[in-house]
Coordinates of C-alpha atoms in Angstrom, one line a residue:
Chain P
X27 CA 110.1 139.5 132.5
X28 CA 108.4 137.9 135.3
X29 CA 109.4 137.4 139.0
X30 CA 107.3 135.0 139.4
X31 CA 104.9 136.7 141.9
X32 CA 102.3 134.2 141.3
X33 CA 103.0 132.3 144.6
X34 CA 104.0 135.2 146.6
X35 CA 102.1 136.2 150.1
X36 CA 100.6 139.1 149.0
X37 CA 101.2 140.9 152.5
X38 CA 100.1 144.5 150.7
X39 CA 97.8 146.5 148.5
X40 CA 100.4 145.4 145.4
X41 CA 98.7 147.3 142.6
X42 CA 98.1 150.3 142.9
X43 CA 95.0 150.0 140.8
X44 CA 93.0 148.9 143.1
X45 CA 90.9 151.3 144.9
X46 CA 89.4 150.2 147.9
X47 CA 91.2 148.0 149.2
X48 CA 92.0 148.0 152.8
X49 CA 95.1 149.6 153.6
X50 CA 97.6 147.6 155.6
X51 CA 97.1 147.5 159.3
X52 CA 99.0 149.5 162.1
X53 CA 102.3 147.4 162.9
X54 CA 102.7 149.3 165.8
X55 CA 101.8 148.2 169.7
X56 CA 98.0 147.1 170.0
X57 CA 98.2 146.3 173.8
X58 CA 96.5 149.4 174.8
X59 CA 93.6 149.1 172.3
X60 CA 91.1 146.8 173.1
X61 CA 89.7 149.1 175.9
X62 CA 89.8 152.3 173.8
X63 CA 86.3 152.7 173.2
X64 CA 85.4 152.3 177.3
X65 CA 87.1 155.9 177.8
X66 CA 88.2 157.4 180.7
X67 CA 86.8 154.9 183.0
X68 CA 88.8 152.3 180.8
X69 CA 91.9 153.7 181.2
X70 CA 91.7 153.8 185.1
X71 CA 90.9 150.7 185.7
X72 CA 93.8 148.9 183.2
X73 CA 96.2 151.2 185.4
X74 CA 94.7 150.0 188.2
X75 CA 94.9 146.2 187.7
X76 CA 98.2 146.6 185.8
X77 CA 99.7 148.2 189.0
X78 CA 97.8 145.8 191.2
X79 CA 98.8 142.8 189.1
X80 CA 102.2 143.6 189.1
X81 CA 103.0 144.6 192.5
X82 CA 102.1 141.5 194.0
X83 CA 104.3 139.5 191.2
X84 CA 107.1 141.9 192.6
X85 CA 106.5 141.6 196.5
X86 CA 105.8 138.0 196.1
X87 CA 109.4 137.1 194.2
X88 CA 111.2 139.4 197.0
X89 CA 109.6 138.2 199.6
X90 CA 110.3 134.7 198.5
X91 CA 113.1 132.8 200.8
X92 CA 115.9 132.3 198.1
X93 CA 115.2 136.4 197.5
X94 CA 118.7 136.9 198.9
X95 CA 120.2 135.0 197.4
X96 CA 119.2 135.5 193.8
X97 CA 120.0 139.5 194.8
X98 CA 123.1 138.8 195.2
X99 CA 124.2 136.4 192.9
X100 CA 122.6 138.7 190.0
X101 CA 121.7 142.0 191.4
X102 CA 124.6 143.2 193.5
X103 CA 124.7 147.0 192.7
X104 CA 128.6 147.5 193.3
X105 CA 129.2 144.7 190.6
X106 CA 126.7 146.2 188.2
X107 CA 128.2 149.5 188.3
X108 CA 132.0 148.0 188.1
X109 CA 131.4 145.4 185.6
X110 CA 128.9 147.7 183.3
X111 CA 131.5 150.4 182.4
X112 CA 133.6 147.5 181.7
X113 CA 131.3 145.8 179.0
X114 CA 130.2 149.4 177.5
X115 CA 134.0 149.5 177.0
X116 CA 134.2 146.5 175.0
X117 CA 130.4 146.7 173.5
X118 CA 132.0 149.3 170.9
X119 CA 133.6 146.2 169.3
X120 CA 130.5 144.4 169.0
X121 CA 128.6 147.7 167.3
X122 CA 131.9 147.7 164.9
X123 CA 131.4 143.7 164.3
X124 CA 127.5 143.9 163.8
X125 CA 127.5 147.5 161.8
X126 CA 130.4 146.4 159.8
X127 CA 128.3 142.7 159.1
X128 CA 125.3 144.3 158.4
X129 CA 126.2 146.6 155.6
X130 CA 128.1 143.7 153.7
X131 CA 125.1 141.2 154.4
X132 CA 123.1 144.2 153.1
X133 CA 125.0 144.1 150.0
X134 CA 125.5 140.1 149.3
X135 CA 121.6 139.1 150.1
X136 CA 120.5 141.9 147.3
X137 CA 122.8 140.2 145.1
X138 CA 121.5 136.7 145.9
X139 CA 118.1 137.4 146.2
X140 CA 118.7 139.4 142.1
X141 CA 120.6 136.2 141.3
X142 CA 117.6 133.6 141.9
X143 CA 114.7 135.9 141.2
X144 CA 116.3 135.8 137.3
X145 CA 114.2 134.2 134.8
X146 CA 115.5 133.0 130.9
X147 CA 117.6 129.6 130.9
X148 CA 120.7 131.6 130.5
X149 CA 120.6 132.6 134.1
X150 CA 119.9 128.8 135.4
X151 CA 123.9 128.9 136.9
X152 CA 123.5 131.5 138.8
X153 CA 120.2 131.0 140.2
X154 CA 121.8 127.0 141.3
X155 CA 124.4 129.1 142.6
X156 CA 122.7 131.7 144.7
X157 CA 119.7 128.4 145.8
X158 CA 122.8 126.2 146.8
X159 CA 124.4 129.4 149.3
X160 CA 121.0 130.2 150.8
X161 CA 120.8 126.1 151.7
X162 CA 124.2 125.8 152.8
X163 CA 124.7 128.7 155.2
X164 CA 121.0 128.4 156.7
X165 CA 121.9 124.7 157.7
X166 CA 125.0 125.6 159.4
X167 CA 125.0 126.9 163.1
X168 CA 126.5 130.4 162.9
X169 CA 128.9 129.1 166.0
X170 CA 130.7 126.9 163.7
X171 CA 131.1 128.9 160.9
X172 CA 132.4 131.5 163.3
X173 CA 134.9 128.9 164.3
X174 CA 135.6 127.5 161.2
X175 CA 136.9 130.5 159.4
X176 CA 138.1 132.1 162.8
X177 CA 140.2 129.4 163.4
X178 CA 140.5 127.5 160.3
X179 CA 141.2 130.6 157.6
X180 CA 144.1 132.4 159.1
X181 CA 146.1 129.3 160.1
X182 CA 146.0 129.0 156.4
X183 CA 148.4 131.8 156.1
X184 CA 147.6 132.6 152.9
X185 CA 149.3 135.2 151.2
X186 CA 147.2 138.4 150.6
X187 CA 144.3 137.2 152.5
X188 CA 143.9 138.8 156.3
X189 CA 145.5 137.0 159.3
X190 CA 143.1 138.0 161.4
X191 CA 140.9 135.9 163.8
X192 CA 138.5 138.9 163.7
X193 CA 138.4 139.7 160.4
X194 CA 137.1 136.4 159.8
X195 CA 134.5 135.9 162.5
X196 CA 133.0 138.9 160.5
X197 CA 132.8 137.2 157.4
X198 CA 131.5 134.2 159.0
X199 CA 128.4 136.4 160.1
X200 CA 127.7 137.8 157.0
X201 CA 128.3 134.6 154.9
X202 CA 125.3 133.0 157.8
X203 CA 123.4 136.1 157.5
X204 CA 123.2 136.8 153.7
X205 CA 121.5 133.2 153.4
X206 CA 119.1 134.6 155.4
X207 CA 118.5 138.1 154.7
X208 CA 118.6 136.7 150.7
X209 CA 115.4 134.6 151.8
X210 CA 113.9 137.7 153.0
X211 CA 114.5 140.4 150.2
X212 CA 113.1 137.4 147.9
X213 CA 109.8 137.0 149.7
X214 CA 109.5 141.0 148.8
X215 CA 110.5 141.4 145.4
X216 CA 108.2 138.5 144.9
X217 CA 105.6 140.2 146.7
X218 CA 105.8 142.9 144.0
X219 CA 103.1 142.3 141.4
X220 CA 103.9 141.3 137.5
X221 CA 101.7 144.0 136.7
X222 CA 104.5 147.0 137.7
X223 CA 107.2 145.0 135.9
X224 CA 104.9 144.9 132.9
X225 CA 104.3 148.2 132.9
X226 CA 107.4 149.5 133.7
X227 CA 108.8 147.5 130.6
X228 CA 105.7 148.9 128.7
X229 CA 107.5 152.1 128.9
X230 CA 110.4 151.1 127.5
X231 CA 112.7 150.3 130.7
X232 CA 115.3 147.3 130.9
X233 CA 115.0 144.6 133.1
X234 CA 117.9 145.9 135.2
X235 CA 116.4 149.3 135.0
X236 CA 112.7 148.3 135.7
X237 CA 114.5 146.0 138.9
X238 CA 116.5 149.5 140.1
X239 CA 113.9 151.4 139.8
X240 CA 110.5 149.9 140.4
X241 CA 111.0 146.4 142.0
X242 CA 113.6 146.5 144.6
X243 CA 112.2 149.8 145.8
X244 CA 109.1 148.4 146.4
X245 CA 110.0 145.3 147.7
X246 CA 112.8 146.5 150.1
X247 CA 109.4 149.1 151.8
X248 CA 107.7 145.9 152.4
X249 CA 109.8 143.6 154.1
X250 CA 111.6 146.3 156.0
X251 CA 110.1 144.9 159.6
X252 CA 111.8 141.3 158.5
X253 CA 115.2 142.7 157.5
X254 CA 114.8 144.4 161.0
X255 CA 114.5 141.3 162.8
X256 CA 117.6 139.8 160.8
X257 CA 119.7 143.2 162.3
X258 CA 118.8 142.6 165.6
X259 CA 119.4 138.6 165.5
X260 CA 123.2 139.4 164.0
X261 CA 123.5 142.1 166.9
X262 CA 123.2 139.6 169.1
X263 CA 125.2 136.5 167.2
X264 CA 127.8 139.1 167.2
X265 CA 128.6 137.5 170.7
X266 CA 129.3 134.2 168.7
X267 CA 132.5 135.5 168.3
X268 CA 133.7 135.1 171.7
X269 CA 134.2 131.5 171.1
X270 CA 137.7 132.1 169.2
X271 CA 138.9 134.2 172.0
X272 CA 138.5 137.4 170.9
X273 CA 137.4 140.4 174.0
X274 CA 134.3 141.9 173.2
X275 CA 131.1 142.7 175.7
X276 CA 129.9 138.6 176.6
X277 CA 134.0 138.0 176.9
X278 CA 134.5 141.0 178.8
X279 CA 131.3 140.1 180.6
X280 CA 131.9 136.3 181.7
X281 CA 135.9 137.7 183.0
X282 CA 133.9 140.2 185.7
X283 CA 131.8 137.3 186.6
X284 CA 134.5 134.9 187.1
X285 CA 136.9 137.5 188.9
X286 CA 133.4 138.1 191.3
X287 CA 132.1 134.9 191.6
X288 CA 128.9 137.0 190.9
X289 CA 126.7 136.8 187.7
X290 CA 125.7 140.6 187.6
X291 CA 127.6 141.5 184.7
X292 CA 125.5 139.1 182.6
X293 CA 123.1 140.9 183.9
X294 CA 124.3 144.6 182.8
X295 CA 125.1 143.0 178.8
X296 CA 121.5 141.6 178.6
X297 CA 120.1 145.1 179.9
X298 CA 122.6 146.7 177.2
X299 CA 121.5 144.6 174.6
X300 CA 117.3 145.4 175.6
X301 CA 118.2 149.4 175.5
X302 CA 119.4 149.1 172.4
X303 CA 117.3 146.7 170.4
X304 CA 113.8 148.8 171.6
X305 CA 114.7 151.7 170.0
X306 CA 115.5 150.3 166.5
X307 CA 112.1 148.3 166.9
X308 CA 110.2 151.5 167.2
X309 CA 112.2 153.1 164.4
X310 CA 111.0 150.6 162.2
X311 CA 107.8 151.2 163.0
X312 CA 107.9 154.6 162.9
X313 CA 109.4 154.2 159.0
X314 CA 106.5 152.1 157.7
X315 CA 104.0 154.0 159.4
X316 CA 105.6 157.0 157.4
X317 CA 105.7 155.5 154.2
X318 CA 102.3 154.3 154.4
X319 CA 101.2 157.9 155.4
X320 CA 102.7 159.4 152.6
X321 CA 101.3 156.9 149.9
X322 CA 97.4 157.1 151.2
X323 CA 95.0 158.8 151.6
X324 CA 94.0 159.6 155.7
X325 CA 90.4 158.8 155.1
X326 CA 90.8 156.6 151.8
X327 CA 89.9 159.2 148.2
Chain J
X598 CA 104.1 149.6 102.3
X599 CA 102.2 152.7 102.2
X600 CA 103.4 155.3 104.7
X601 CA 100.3 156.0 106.2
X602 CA 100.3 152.8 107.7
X603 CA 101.1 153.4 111.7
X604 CA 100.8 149.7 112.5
X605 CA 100.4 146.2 110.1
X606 CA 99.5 142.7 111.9
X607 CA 99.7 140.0 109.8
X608 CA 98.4 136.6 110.5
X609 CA 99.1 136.8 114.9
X610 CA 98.2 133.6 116.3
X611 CA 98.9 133.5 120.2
X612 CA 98.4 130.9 122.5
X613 CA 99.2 130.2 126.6
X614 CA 99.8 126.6 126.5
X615 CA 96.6 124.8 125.1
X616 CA 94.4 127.9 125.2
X617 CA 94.5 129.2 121.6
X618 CA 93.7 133.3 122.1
X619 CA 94.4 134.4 118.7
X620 CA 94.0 132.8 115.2
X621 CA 95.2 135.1 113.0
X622 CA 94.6 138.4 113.3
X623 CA 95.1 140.8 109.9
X624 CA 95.3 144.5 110.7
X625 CA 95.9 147.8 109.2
X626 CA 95.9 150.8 111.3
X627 CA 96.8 154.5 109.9
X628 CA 98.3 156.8 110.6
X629 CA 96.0 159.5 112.7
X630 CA 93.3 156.4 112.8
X631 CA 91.3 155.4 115.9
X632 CA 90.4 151.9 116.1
X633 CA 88.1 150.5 118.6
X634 CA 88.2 146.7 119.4
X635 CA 85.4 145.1 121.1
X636 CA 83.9 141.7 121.6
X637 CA 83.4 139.9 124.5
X638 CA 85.5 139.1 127.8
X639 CA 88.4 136.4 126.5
X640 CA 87.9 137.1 123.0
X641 CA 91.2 138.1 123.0
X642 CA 91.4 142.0 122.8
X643 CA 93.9 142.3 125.8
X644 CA 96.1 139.6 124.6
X645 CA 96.4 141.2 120.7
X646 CA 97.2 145.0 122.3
X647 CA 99.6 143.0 124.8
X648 CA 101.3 141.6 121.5
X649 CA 101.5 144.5 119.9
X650 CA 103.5 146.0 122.6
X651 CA 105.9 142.7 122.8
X652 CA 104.9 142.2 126.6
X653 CA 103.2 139.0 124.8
X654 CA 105.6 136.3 122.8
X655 CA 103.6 135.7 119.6
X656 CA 103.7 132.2 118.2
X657 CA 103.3 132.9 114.7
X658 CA 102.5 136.5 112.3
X659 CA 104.5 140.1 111.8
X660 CA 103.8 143.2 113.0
X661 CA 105.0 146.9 111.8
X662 CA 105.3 150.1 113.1
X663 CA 105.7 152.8 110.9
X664 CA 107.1 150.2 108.4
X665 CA 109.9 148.5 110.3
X666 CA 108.8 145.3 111.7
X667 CA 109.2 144.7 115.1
X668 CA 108.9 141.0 115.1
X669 CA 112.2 140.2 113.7
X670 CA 114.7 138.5 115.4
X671 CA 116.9 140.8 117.0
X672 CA 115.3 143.8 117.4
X673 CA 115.6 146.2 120.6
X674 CA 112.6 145.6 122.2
X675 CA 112.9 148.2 125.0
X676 CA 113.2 150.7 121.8
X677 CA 110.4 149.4 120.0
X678 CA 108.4 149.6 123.0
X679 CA 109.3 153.2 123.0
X680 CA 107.6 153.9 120.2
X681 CA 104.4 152.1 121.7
X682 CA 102.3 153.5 124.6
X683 CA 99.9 151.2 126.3
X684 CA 97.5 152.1 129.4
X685 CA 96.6 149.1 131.2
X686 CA 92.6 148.7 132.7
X687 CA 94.3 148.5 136.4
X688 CA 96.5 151.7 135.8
X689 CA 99.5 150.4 137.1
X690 CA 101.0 153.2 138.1
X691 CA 104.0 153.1 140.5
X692 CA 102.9 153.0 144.0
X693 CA 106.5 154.7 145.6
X694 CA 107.1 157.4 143.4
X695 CA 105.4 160.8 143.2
X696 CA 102.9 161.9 139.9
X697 CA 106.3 163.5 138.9
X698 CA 108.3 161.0 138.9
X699 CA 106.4 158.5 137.6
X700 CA 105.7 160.5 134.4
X701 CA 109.8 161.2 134.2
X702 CA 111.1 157.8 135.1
X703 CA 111.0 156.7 131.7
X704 CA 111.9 159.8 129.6
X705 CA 115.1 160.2 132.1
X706 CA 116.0 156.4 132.2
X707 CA 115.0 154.6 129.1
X708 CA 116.2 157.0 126.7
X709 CA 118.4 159.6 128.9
X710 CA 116.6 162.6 128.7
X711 CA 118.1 165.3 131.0
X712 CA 115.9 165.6 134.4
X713 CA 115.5 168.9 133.4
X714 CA 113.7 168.5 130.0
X715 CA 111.8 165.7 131.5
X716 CA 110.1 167.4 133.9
X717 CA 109.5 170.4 131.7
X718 CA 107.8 167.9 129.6
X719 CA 105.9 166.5 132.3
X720 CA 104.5 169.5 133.4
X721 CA 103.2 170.3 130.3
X722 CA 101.1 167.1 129.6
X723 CA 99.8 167.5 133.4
X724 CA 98.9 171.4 132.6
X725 CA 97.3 169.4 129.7
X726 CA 95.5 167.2 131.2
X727 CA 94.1 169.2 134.4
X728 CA 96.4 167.4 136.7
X729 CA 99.2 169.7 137.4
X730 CA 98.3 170.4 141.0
X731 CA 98.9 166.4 141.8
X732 CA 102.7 166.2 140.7
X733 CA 103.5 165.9 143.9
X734 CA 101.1 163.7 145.3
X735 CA 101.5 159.7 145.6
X736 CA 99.3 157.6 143.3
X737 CA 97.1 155.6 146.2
X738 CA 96.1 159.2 146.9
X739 CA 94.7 159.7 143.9
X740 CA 90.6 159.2 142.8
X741 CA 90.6 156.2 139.8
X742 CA 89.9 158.3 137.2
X743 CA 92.9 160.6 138.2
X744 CA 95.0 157.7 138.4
X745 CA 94.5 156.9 135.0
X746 CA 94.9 160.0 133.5
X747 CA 98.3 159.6 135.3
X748 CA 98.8 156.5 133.5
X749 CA 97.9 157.9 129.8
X750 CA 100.3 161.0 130.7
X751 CA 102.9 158.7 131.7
X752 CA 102.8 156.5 128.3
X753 CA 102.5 160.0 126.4
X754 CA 105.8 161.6 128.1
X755 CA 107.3 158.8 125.8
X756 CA 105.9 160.4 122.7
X757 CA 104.9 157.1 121.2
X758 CA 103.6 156.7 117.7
X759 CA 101.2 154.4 118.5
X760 CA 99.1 154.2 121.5
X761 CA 97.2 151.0 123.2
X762 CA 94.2 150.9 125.5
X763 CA 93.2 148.4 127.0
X764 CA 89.9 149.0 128.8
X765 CA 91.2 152.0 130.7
X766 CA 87.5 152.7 132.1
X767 CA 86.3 149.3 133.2
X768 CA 88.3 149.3 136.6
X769 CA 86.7 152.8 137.3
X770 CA 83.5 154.0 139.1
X771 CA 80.7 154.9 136.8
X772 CA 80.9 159.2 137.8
X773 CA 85.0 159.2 136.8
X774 CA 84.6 157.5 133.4
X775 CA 83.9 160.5 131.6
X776 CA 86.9 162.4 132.7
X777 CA 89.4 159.4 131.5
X778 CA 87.1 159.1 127.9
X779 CA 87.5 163.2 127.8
X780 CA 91.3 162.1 127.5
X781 CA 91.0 160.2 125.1
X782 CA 88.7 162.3 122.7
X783 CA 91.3 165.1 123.3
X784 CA 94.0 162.6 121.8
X785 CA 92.1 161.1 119.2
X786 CA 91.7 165.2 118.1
X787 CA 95.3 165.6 118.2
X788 CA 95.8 163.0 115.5
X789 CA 97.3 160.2 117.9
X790 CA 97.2 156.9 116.3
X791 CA 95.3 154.5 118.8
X792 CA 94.0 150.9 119.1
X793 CA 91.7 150.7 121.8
X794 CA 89.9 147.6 123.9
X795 CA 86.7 148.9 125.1
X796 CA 83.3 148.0 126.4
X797 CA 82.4 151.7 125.5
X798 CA 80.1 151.4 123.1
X799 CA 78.8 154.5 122.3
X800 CA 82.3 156.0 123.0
X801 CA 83.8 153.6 120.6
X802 CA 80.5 155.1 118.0
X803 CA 81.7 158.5 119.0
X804 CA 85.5 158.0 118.5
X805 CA 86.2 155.2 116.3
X806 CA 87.3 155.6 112.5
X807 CA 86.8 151.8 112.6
X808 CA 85.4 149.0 115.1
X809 CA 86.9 145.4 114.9
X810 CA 84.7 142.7 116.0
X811 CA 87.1 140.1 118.0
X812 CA 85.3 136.6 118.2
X813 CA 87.4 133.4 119.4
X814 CA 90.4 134.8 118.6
X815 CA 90.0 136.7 115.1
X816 CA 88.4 139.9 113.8
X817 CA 85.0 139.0 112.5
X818 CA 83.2 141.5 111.2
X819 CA 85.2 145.3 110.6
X820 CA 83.7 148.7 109.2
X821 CA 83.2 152.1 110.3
X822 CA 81.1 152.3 114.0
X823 CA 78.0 153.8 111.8
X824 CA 77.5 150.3 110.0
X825 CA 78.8 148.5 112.6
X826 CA 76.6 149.3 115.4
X827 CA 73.4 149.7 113.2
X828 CA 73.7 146.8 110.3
X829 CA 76.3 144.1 111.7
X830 CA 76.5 141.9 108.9
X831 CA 77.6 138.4 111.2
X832 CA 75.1 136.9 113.2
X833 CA 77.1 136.8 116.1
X834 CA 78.2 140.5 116.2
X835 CA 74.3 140.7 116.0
X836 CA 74.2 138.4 119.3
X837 CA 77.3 140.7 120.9
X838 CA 75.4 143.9 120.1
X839 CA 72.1 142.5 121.4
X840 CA 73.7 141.3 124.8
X841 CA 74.8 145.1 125.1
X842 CA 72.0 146.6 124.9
X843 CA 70.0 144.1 127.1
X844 CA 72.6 145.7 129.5
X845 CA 71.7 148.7 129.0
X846 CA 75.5 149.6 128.0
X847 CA 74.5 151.2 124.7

């Protein structure tokens, strides 16, 4: 069986017989490094300029004449407090819609990205089938999907299918997202080389086996920052599905501001959405720095 | 067919599209035998072990193991295969998964031995082997030489009749060769039936019950190593011999 790896980025050491190799580089933050070697003296004077550099940026915007203004219009402090308890209230529905999306898009973009990595002619159906959904929901804007099967699926009224407006903005986001997330789970089991599926059919192991157990574990480790970036752009399309009327955060979030005449409380969701998303990011980091940690060597054997 | 016979090729002719590898290869290999293949680099060694294992589609010939042949239509491959260990030059081992586990991921998923028994049985090939204080380690944190030792432990925890090697020294720093052809000799003096691909040549004197000469694709010139190495009969096994020694391999 072959996956075809032969046109795959190779984005890692792929077999592990090959000693001396460079392991892969440090995903995390490099801002801080280029002045590493100065010492001491280095470090002063990046705090320095960095404070310098950044005060003046601040005094100059608030000492600016439309300062006031722009305070009030997005800064007011009465409005944030008010409207921000408000959103967290309704943010809980978007961490249902995006938590809920992501495990089925999860789910559905394995199964796609199985379905066209097949090889034999038997499989050529399914591998149309899985190329023709990746092409089809990556064309589409997510925004009309959303309102598509939003509005369009339960004025269907179909019997034993959900009524619910919500219910299918959800499947409109993992329909969009699977197309995408499919995309990236195939760059990584491509990225796996023949050589492990050879050997681990040497030993005597199925295809489906040998795909359990030695290619989709390998390949979901390496593209783990990419599926990352696919979670955090579905956190944030889960405010798509304000458009068929339903109340979550950006809803709740435009009513304050019209009620205020103020625009704080877009202010307060974009700040919700930054604390969350940093964290994850690190996370992420944090997991492939583990995972490389634990498969080499500190110093290289 | 004789039951000492481990493996029988008859007449393998392989080709990837217009390259024609092998031309008909005839071989015999007993049971408890050691036979050494070499020739040079595309004369087709890898490909014929690679056949024998089925990871190759052959165009045309039979092969045996112990008497049932395993080119006939319909046959579990991922049983056959088994019955067939093969090492690989590059080791291969599996990058994710501890020494453990990559010696019991077979035994426990190809043919449903209990976890248990598995590891049992993989502790006693490590002990074996010298490598039982690395069980737990990952395989990119192992030296070469280790690694492959891995990899021949890992193909034994099947308990394979037959057992292919293809080059397992050539990816390997000169100092860590000897450890993996230690193996080997340890194996060959258990009786293990093996074919083995190797630019070894005075392993392959040392080991070998017979050496196959592979040129363009057939076996030229066979005998025991003693002949072999000292009175080649065909000119160009003359030429191949020559060309290793001007190495300084032999």
């Amino acid at each position: 069986m072959s996956f075809g790896g032969g046109e795959a980025p190779e984005t890692q050491q792929s077999l592990s017989g090959a000693p001396g190799m460079p392991p892969m580089g440090d995903r995390g933050s490099k801002i801080l490094a280029p002045f590493r070697g100065e010492g001491a003296r280095g470090v002063w004077i990046a705090v320095l300029s960095t404070v310098v550099f950044f005060t003046a940026i601040g005094l100059a915007i608030v000492n600016s004449s439309g300062w006031p203004a722009i305070k009030e219009a997005f800064f007011d402090p009465e409005v944030f407090a008010d409207s921000l308890s408000k959103i967290l209230e309704k943010f809980w529905r978007n961490i249902f819609i995006f938590l809920v999306a992501e495990v089925f898009v999860l789910m559905l973009a394995l199964l796609l990205a199985v379905m066209r990595s097949l090889t034999g002619p038997v499989f050529t159906p399914l591998r149309i089938l899985a190329a023709v959904y990746t092409d089809l929901f990556r064309a589409l804007p997510t925004i009309l999907v959303i309102l598509l099967l939003g509005f369009g699926a339960p004025s269907l009224q179909i019997r034993g299918v959900p009524h619910s407006d919500i219910f299918w903005a959800i499947v409109a986001l993992v329909l969009v997202y699977s197309a995408y997330v499919a995309e990236v789970y195939r760059a990584g089991i491509q990225s796996v080389h023949p050589s492990q599926v050879a050997s681990a059919r040497a030993l005597g192991l199925s295809r489906r086996k040998t795909l359990r157990f030695v290619v989709i574990p390998q390949a979901v480790r390496r593209v783990l920052p990419p599926l990352l970036n696919d979670f955090i752009g579905l956190q944030k399309d889960s405010a798509l599905v304000a458009v068929i009327g339903y109340t979550e955060a950006l809803r709740q979030a435009q009513i304050v501001s019209a009620a205020e005449f103020d625009f704080t409380p877009y202010v307060a969701l974009a700040l919700v959405y930054i604390v969350i998303t940093i964290p994850e990011a690190r996370f992420v980091d944090w997991l492939v720095a583990r995972d490389q940690r634990r498969r080499q060597a500190a110093g290289g054997v | 067919m004789a039951d000492t016979v481990a493996l029988r090729v008859q007449g393998l002719h392989k080709s990837f599209d217009r390259l024609v590898v092998l031309r008909g290869i005839d071989l015999d290999v007993g049971e408890h035998e050691v036979v050494c293949l070499i020739g040079a680099s595309g004369s087709g060694k890898s490909t014929f072990l690679r056949c024998i294992n089925l990871l190759e589609t052959i165009d045309a010939g039979r092969i045996f193991i112990e008497g049932e042949e395993i080119t006939a239509t319909g046959v579990d491959v991922n049983r056959i295969r088994q019955r067939v260990g093969i090492v690989f030059q590059a080791f291969n081992l599996f990058p994710h998964m501890s020494v453990m586990r990559n010696v019991t991921l077979a035994p426990t998923e190809a043919i449903g031995m209990s976890r248990h028994d598995a590891e049992a049985l993989a502790i006693e090939l490590l002990e074996r082997f010298g490598l039982a204080d690395k069980r737990d380690e990952y395989p990119d944190r192992l030296s070469g030489g280790q690694q492959q030792r891995v990899a021949i432990v890992r193909a034994l925890a099947m308990k394979p009749d037959v057992m292919l090697l293809d080059e397992v020294t050539s990816a390997l720093d000169p100092e860590l060769v000897a450890e993996v052809l230690n193996v080997i000799r340890e194996l060959a003096a258990g009786g293990m039936t093996m074919v083995i691909a190797t630019h070894e040549m005075g392993f392959a004197r040392d080991i070998a019950s017979r050496v196959c000469f592979l040129d363009e694709g057939v076996i030229l010139e066979q005998g025991p190593p003693e002949r072999i190495f000292a009175d080649p009969q065909e000119e160009r096994t003359r030429r191949f011999l020559q060309s290793i020694i001007e190495a300084g391999r032999m």
